[in-house]
XYZ file of C-alpha atoms in Angstrom:
580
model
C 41.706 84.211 86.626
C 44.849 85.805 84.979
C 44.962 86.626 81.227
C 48.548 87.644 79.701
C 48.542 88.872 76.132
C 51.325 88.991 73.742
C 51.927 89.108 69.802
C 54.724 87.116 67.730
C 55.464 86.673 63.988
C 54.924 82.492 63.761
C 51.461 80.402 64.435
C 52.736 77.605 63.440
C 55.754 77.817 65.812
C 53.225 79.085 68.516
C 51.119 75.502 67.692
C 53.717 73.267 67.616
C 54.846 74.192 71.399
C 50.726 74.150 72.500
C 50.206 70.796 71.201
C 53.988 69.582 71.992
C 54.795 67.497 75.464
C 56.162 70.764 77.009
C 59.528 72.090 78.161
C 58.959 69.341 81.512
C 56.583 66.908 79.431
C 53.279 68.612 81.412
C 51.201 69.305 78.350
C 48.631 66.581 78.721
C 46.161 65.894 76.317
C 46.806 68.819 73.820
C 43.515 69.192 71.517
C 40.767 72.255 70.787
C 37.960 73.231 73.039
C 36.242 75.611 70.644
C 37.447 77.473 67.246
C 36.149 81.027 65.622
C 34.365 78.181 63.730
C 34.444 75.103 65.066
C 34.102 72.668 61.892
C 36.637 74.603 59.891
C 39.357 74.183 62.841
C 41.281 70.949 62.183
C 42.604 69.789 65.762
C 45.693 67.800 65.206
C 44.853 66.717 69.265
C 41.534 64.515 67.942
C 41.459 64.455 64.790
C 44.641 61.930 63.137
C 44.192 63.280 60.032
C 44.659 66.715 61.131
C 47.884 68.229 60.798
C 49.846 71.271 62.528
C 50.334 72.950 59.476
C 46.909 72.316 58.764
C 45.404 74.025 61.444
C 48.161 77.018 61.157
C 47.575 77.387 57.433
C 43.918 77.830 58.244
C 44.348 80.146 60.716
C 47.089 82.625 58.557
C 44.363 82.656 55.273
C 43.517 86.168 56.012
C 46.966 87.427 56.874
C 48.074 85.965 54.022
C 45.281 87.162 51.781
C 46.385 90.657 51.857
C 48.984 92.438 50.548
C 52.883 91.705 52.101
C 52.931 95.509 53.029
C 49.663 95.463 55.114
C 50.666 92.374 56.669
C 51.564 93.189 60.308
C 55.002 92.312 61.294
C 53.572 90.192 64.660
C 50.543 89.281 63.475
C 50.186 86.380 65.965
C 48.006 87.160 69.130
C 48.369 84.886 72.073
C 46.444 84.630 75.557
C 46.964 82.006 78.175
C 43.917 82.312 80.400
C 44.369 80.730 83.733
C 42.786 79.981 87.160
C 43.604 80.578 90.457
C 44.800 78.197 92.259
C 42.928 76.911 94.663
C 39.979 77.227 92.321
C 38.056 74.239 90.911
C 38.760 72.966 87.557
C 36.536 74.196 84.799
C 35.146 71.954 81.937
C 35.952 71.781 78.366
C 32.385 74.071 77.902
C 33.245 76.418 80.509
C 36.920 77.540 79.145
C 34.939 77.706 75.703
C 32.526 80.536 77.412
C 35.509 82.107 78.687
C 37.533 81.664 75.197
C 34.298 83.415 73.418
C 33.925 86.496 76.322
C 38.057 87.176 76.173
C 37.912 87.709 72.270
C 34.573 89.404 72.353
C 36.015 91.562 75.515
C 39.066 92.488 73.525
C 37.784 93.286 70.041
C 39.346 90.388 68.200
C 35.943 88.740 67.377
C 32.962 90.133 68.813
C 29.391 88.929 68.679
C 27.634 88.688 65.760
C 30.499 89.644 63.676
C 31.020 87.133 61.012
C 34.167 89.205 59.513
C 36.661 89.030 62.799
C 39.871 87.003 63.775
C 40.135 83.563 63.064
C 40.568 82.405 66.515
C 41.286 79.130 68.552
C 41.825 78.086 71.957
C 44.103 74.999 73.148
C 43.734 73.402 76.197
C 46.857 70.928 77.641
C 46.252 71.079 81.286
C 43.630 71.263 84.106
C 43.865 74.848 84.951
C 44.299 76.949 81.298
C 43.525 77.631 78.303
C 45.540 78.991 75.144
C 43.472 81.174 73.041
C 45.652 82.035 69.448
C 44.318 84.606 67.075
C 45.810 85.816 63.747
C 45.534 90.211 63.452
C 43.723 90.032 60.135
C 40.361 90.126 59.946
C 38.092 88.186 57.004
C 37.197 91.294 55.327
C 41.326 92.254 55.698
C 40.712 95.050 58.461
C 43.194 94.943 61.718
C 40.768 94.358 64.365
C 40.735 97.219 67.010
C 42.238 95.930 70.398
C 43.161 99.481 72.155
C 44.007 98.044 75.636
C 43.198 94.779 75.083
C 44.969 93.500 78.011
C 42.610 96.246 80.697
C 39.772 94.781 78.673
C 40.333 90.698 79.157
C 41.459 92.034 83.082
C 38.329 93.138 83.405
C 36.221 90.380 81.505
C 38.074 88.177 83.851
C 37.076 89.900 86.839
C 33.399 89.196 86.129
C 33.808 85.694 84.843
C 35.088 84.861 88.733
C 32.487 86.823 90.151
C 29.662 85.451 87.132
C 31.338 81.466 88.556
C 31.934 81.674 91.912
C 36.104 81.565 91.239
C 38.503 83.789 93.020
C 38.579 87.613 92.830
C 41.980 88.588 91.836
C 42.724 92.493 92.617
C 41.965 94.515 89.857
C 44.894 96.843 87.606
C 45.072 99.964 87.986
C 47.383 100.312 84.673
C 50.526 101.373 86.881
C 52.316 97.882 86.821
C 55.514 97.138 85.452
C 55.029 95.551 81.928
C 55.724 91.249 82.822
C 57.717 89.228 80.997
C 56.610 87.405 77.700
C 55.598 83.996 77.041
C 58.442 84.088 75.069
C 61.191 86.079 77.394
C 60.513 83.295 79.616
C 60.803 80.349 77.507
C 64.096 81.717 76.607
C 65.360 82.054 80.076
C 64.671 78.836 80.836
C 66.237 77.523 77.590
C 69.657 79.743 78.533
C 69.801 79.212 81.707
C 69.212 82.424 83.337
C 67.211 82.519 86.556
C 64.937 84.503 84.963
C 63.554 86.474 82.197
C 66.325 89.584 80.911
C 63.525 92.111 81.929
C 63.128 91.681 85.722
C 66.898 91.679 86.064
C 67.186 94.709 84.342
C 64.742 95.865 85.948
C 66.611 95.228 89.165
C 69.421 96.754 88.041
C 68.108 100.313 87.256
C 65.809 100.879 90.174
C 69.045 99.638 92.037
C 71.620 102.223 90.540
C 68.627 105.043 90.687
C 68.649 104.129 94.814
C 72.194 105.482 94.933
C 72.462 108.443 92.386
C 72.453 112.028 93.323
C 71.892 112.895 89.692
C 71.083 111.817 86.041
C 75.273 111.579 85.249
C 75.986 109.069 88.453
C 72.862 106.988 87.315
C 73.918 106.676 84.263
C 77.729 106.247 85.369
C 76.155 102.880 87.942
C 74.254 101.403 85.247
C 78.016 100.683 83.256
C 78.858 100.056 86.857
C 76.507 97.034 86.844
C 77.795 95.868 83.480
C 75.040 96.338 81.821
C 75.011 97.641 78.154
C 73.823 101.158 77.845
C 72.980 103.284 74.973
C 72.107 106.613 76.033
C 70.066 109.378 72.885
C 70.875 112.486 73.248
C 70.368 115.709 71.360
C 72.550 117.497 69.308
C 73.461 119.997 71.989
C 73.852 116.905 74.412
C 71.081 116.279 76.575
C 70.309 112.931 76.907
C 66.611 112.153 75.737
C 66.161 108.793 76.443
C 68.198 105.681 77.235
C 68.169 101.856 76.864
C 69.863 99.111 78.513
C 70.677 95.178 77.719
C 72.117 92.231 79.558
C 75.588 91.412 78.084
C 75.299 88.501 75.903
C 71.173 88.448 75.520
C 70.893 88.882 71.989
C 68.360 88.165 69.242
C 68.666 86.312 66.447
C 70.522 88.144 63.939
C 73.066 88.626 66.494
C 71.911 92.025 67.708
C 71.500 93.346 71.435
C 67.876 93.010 72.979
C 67.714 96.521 74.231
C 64.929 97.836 76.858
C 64.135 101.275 77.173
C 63.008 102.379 80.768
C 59.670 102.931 79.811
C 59.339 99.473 78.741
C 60.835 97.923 82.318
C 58.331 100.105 84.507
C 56.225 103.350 84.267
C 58.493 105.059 86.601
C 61.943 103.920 85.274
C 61.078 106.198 81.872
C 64.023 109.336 81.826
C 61.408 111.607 82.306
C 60.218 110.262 85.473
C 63.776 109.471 86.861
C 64.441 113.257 86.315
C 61.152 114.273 88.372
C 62.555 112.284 91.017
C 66.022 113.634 90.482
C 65.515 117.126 90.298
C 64.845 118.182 93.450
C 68.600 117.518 93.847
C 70.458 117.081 97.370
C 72.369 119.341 98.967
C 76.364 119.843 98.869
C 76.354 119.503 102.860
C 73.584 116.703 102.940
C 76.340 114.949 99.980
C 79.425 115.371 102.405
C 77.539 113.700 105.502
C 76.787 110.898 103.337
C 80.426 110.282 102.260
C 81.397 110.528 106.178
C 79.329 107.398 106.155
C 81.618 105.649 103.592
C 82.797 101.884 104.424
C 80.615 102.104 107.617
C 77.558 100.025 106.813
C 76.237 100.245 110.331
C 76.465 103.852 110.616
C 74.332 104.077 107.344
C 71.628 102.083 108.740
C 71.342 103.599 111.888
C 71.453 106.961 110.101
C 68.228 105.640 107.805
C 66.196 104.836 110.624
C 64.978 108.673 111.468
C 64.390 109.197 107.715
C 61.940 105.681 107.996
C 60.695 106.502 110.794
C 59.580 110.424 109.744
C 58.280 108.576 106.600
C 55.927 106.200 108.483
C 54.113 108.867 110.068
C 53.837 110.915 106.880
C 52.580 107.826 104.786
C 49.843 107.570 108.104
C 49.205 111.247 107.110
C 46.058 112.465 105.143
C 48.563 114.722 102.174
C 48.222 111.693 99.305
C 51.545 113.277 97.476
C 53.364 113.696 100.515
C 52.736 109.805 101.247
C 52.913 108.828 97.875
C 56.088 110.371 97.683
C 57.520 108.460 101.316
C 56.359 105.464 99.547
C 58.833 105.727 96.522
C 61.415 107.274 98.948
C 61.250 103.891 101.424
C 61.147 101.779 98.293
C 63.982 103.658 97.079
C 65.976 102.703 100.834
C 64.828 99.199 100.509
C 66.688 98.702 96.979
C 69.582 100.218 98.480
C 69.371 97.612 101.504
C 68.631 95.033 98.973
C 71.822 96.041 97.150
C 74.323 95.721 100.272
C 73.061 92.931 102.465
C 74.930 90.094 103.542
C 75.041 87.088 101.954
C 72.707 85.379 104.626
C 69.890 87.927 104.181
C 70.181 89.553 100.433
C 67.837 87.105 98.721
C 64.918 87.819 100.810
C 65.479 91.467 100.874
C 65.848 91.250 97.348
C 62.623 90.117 96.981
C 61.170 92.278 99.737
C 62.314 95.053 97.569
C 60.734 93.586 93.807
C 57.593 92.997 95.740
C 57.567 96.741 97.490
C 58.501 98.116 93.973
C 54.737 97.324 92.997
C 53.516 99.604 96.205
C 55.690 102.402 94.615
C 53.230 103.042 92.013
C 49.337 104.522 91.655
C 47.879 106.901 90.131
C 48.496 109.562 93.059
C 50.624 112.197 91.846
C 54.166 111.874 94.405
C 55.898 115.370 95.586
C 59.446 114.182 95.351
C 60.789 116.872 97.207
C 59.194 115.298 100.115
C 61.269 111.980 100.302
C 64.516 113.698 99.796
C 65.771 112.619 103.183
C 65.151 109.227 102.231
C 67.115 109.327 99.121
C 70.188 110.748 101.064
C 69.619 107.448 103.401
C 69.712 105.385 100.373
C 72.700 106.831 98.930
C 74.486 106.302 102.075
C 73.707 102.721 102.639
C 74.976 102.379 98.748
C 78.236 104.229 99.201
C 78.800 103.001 102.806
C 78.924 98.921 100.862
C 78.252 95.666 101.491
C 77.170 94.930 105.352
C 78.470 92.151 107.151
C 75.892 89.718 108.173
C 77.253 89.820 111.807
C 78.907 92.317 114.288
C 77.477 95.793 114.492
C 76.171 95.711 110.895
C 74.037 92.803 111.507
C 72.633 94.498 114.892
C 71.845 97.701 113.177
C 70.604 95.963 109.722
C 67.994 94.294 112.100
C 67.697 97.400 113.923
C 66.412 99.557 110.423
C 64.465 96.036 108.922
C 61.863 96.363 112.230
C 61.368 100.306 111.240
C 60.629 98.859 107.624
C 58.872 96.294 108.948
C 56.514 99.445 109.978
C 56.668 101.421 107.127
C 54.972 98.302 105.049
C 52.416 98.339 106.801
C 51.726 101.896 106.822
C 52.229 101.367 103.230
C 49.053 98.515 103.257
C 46.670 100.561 104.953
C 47.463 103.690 102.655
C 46.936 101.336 99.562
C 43.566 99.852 101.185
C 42.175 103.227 102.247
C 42.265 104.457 98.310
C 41.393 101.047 96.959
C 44.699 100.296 95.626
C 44.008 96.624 95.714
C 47.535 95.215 93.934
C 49.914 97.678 95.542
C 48.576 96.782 98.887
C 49.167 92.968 98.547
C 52.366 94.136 97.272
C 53.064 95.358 100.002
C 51.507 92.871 102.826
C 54.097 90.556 100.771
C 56.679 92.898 101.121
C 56.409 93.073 104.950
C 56.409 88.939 104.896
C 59.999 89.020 103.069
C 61.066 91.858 105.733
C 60.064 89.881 108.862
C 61.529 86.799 107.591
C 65.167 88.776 106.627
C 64.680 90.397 110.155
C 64.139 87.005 112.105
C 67.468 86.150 110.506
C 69.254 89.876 111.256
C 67.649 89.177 115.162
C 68.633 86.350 116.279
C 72.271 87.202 117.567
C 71.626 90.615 119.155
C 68.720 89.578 120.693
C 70.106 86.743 122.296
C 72.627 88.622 123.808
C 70.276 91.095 125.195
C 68.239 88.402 125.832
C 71.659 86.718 128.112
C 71.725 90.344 129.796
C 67.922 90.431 130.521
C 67.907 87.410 132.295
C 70.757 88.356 134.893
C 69.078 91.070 136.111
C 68.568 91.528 139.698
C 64.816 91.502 140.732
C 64.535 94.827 142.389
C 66.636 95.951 138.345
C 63.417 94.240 136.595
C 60.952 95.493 139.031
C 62.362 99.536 138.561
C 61.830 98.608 134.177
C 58.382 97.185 134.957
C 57.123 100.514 136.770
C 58.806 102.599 134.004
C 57.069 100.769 131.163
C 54.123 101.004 133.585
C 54.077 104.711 133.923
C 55.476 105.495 130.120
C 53.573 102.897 128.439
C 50.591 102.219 130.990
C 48.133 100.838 127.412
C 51.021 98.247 126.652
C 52.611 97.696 130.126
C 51.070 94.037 129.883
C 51.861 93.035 126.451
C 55.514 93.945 126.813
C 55.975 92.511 129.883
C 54.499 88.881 128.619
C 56.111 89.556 125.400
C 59.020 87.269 124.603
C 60.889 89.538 124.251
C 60.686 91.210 127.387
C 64.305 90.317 128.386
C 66.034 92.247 125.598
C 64.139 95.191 126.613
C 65.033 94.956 130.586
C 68.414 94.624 129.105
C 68.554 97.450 127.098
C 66.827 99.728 129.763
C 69.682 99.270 132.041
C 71.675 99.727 129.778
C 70.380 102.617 128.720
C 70.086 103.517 132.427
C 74.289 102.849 132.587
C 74.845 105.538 129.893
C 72.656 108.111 131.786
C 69.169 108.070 130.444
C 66.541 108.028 132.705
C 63.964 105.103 131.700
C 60.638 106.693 132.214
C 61.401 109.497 129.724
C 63.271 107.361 127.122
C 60.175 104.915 127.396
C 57.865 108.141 126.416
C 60.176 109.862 123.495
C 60.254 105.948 122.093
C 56.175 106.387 122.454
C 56.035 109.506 120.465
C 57.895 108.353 117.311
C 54.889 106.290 116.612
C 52.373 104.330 117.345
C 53.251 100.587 118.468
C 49.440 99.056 117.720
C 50.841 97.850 114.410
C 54.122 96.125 115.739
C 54.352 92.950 115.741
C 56.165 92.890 118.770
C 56.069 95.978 120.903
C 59.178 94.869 122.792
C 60.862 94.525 119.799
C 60.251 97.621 118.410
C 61.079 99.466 121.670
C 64.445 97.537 121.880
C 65.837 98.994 118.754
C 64.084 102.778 119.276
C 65.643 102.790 122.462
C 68.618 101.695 121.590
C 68.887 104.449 118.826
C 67.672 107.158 120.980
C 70.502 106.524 123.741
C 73.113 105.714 121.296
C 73.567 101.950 122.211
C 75.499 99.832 119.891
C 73.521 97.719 118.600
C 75.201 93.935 119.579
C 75.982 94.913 123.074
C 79.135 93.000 124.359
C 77.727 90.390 126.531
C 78.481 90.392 130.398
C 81.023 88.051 131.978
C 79.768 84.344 131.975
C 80.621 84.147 135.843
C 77.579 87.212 136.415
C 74.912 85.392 138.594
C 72.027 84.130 136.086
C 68.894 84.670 137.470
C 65.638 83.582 136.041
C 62.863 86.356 135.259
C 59.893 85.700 137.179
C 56.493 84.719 135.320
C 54.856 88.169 133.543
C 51.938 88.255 135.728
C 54.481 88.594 138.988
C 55.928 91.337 136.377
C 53.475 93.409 135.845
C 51.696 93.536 139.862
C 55.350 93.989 140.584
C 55.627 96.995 143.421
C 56.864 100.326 142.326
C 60.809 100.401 143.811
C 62.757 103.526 143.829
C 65.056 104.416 141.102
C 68.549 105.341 141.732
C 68.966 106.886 138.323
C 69.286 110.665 138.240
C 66.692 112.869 136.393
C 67.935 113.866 133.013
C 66.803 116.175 129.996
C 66.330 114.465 127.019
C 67.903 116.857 125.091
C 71.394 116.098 127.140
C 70.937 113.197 128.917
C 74.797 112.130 129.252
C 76.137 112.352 132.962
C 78.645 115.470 133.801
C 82.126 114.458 132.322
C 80.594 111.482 131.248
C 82.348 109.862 127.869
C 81.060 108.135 125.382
């Protein structure tokens, strides 16, 4: 059961769209299902006689009964109330108990008190409620609603658990703020895709993803052309800024601005400098401008800083991995920011949804994710990726490593009862796999074309590697589907001078694989970033011999054969005059 509270300035207005046909014509049957007092509430819905006006008259006496200067200036207070779905209907009586606990919950009229907020709540569809209050009280008191949206959360929570309905995760107060009743309505009415606020939103965590400092954030956000307004000091320091969509303006013509603070918690100037300050080094700058118009090289570059950040979000320091967690959200806005065309709308909501697992009430050490910001700034400054070629290998190639890091990111959330950031990010980690699927499909069915023209004795040798590195998952890989791509890149990787066995165990020791959703798949990419393998291989001459790879269970009882490879360090494991 979701409540969402706002204020405006006009009941009657507010009516007139409640007992209206809707912006699609879905309001059915528009009429009251319980008042503050029930006989004095004229319903316009039942009653013929009973007019709009009437009812929005009634409800505005004690605004209107005090003076103009204690009148507040949005004295209207509005709450849809609705069901999940999937939960039954309720009754007419039911949404009147829950109309009565949300007002009594959040102080606008509580038991017993015959001087609070005229009150009424509208029902037009199956699964809500409209409750509409006026901020005056009878006795001409403001009615005290401190956190009045925590309070109807929580009412809510034990009205589902009171009827049986769905329990929704519970706020922790560390959301961004949503859109409005009204931001929405106008969105739909302009046109826009959505409401002002989430694109800005968008926008700002976006440019923050690729700024080494406070001026270059600034300088992307009239990059993005969006309006900025930025209030500084008189010796210059900036205290504060706003930002507003070109063209979104209120009525009297003027710009709708929104400050950070008002977007998200985190996106507040004081909280962008925390992040900020622990700035990055003048060398660590000039790698990531090597990086420039290479896209693939950025990626593959951002995989060690994911990959160190999974295993400290696994950790038990809670500012260390609440820090990773805003540094891979920060690499996932830059990804967002410079995918392809094929991928960027999933990874643009991968990111929105992963930008709610950024945020709890565990203090972050941003020091501690500054290798990720360098990552993200060099996917920003490296540009858009292609969606095929190298850059779609390796954007597949960092999306399986992110793929991980979401899911070390869920069971961080779980373990401290973060209930919202970790659907956040279980939904995050649904957008990834899809946009990987996607990134996948080429280089893996060229590896996959490889795999398959192995000679027997080749796929034997791989078995007893992943047998002898791997003996816990030797099965599972070798039934896996993707057990081709993997024989393909260990010869490969063999070609180039690595000795299997060993690769097999440093790919081990990055991290665990338990979580993967495909162990082969995982190893394909660690593998190939560990021996340097591009990753779209060119595939091998259609007139190679194709030979079919026998069923797993042959695989895996496959005899050990010799290997021909020579032994080589890890730490140089290139052949003598080898080149590369």
């Amino acid at each position: 059961m979701v409540p969402d509270i706002s204020t405006g300035g006009r009941t009657y207005g507010l009516l007139a769209y409640l007992y209206g046909p809707g912006r699609r014509d879905e309001h059915i049957d528009p009429h009251l299902v319980t008042a503050w007092m029930p006989e004095l509430a004229p319903d316009p819905g039942r009653d013929g006689a009973a007019t709009l006006k009437q009812l929005a008259d009634t409800l505005d006496l004690p605004v209107l009964a005090v003076p103009e200067d204690r009148r507040p200036a949005r004295h209207v207070w509005h709450c849809p109330v609705r069901t999940a779905p999937g939960d039954r209907y309720l009754t007419d009586s039911e949404w009147s108990e829950v109309a009565r606990r949300i007002v009594h919950a959040t102080g606008i009229a509580e038991y017993g008190d015959d001087k609070a907020c005229r009150w009424v709540a509208v029902r037009h569809a199956d699964d809500h409620i409209h409750i509409v209050a006026t901020l005056k009280r009878e006795d001409g008191r403001s009615p005290r609603r401190h956190q009045d949206g925590i309070r109807a959360q929580a009412e809510c929570r034990k009205i589902e658990k009171d009827w049986g309905l769905q329990i929704l995760n519970k706020g922790d107060g560390t959301a961004a703020q949503r859109p409005t009743s009204a931001e929405r309505a106008k969105a739909e009415r302009t046109g826009r895709p959505e409401p002002a606020r989430e694109t800005l939103r968008e926008h700002v965590r976006q440019a923050l993803a690729g700024a080494a400092d406070e001026a270059e954030f600034f300088h992307r956000l009239t990059e993005a052309d969006l309006r900025l307004e930025v209030r500084r000091a008189p010796s210059g320091d900036a205290l504060g800024y706003k930002v507003a969509l070109p063209g979104d303006r209120n009525r009297t013509g003027q710009p709708i601005w929104f400050p950070g603070s008002r977007l998200a918690p985190d996106l507040s100037l004081p909280q962008i400098r925390r992040r900020l300050q622990d700035g990055v080094s003048e060398d660590k700058l000039s790698s990531v401008k090597d990086l420039a118009d290479r896209p693939a090289h950025a990626r593959r570059a951002a995989m060690s800083a994911v990959e160190q950040a999974v295993t400290k979000i696994a950790g038990q320091d809670d500012a260390s991995g609440a820090a990773h967690l805003v540094g891979v959200g920060t690499v996932l806005d830059a990804v967002a920011q410079t995918a392809s065309t094929s991928s960027r709308e999933e990874l643009a909501k991968a990111a929105r949804a992963f930008e709610r697992a950024t945020r709890s009430h565990v203090r972050a050490e941003h020091a501690d994710h500054r290798a990720l910001r360098v990552a993200a700034r060099g996917i920003t400054q490296a540009g858009n990726a292609l969606g095929k070629g190298e850059d779609g290998g390796t954007t597949a190639m960092l999306l399986s490593t992110l793929v991980l890091a979401t899911i070390a990111a869920t069971r961080w959330h779980s373990a401290r009862g973060h209930a919202q950031q970790a659907a956040a990010a279980r939904q995050t980690a649904e957008h990834l796999r899809t946009a990987y699927r996607s990134a996948a499909a080429t280089p893996m069915s060229v590896m996959r074309s490889h795999g398959l023209r192995l000679s027997t004795p080749q796929r034997d040798r791989y078995v007893q590697a992943i047998k002898g590195a791997l003996p816990e998952h030797a099965d599972s890989v070798c039934r896996d589907p993707g057990w081709a791509a993997l024989a393909a890149t260990l010869d490969q990787a063999e070609r180039a001078g690595y000795r299997p066995e060993d690769l097999l165990r440093k790919a081990f020791e990055w991290r665990e694989l338990a979580t993967a959703d495909s162990v082969s798949g995982v190893l394909v990419w660690r593998l190939r970033r560990l021996a340097d393998l591009p990753a779209i291989p060119a595939p091998i001459p259609t007139s190679a011999p194709r030979m079919a790879l026998p069923e797993p269970s042959h695989l895996v009882d496959a005899p050990t054969r010799p290997t021909t490879s020579p032994h080589l360090d890890m730490e140089n494991p290139r052949r003598p005059g080898q080149r590369h």
